[in-house]
Amino acid sequence: MNKAKITLQSLDNGDYCLSGVLERDTVPAFWQQRCEWMPQGSKVTLDLSGLSRVDSAGMVMLLHLSQQLITAGCDFTLLNVPEQLKTLLRLSHVESMLAAYIK
């Protein structure tokens, strides 16, 4: 059995691609390492097209990440948000927290 993984790939000029499985089993280790991958630029675009699964833990991690970036003054954008994540946001009544950043 393969262990689920989540990876963040740095592309160009503040563009990143998150891929894999963003769930309760992958979030803790990924979040602990955020100092190593936390974007430092003033503009950050996070492409979520590589995500194959997102659960509520993954949703919360993205909410916290977005809050950290916004608080740091980053111009933050989420691209290719999976329908599964949109549904979780809507069902959790937190879609308004990210709505302005989803393109």
XYZ file of C-alpha atoms in Angstrom:
103
model
C 0.000 0.000 0.000
C 1.349 3.427 -0.952
C 1.547 6.054 1.726
C -0.271 9.252 0.797
C 1.944 12.239 0.063
C 1.605 15.943 -0.479
C 4.210 18.019 -2.307
C 4.680 21.685 -3.043
C 6.550 22.533 -6.205
C 7.986 25.998 -6.696
C 7.480 27.195 -10.259
C 8.317 30.807 -11.249
C 7.819 34.230 -9.669
C 5.750 33.202 -6.672
C 3.861 30.432 -8.461
C 3.506 27.113 -6.656
C 1.740 23.836 -7.374
C 0.358 21.685 -4.577
C -0.154 18.053 -5.517
C -1.019 14.742 -3.954
C -3.401 14.016 -1.121
C -4.170 16.845 1.289
C -5.751 15.031 4.235
C -5.376 14.394 7.933
C -2.543 11.893 7.377
C -0.430 14.266 5.265
C -1.192 17.673 6.771
C 0.706 17.466 10.114
C 4.156 16.712 8.683
C 3.643 19.111 5.795
C 2.540 21.898 8.139
C 5.521 21.352 10.469
C 7.863 21.880 7.526
C 6.159 25.068 6.339
C 9.120 27.252 7.384
C 11.124 25.493 4.671
C 8.546 26.052 1.939
C 6.618 29.098 3.118
C 6.655 31.525 0.178
C 8.481 34.779 0.867
C 7.410 36.860 -2.126
C 4.817 39.617 -2.238
C 2.732 37.686 -4.770
C 1.852 34.018 -4.274
C -0.225 31.883 -6.621
C -1.025 28.366 -5.469
C -2.273 25.965 -8.154
C -4.323 23.126 -6.652
C -4.872 21.187 -9.885
C -2.519 18.422 -8.716
C -4.590 17.535 -5.670
C -6.294 14.172 -5.948
C -8.082 14.393 -2.588
C -8.810 17.042 0.057
C -10.479 16.467 3.416
C -11.439 18.870 6.200
C -7.904 18.832 7.661
C -6.537 19.879 4.279
C -9.149 22.599 4.010
C -8.184 23.965 7.431
C -4.493 23.884 6.495
C -5.229 25.935 3.372
C -7.261 28.403 5.439
C -4.357 28.822 7.890
C -1.815 29.105 5.085
C -3.881 31.738 3.310
C -4.271 33.683 6.550
C -0.512 33.632 7.165
C 0.209 34.821 3.631
C -2.429 37.549 3.738
C -1.228 38.730 7.160
C 2.307 38.889 5.731
C 0.997 41.218 3.020
C 1.094 38.759 0.130
C -1.143 39.135 -2.890
C -2.525 35.583 -2.642
C -4.405 33.605 -5.318
C -5.709 30.031 -5.444
C -6.033 28.463 -8.901
C -7.833 25.329 -10.040
C -9.588 24.714 -6.740
C -11.038 21.179 -6.800
C -14.814 20.830 -6.535
C -14.301 18.641 -3.469
C -12.621 21.553 -1.667
C -15.275 24.035 -2.825
C -17.934 21.720 -1.416
C -16.101 21.407 1.916
C -15.769 25.187 2.146
C -19.458 25.646 1.417
C -20.620 22.927 3.840
C -18.363 24.330 6.569
C -19.710 27.847 5.993
C -16.202 29.250 5.482
C -16.272 29.782 1.714
C -16.325 33.540 2.249
C -12.894 33.326 3.903
C -11.290 32.258 0.622
C -13.779 33.445 -1.997
C -11.837 36.630 -2.831
C -8.650 34.618 -3.458
C -10.050 31.863 -5.691
C -9.627 32.456 -9.421
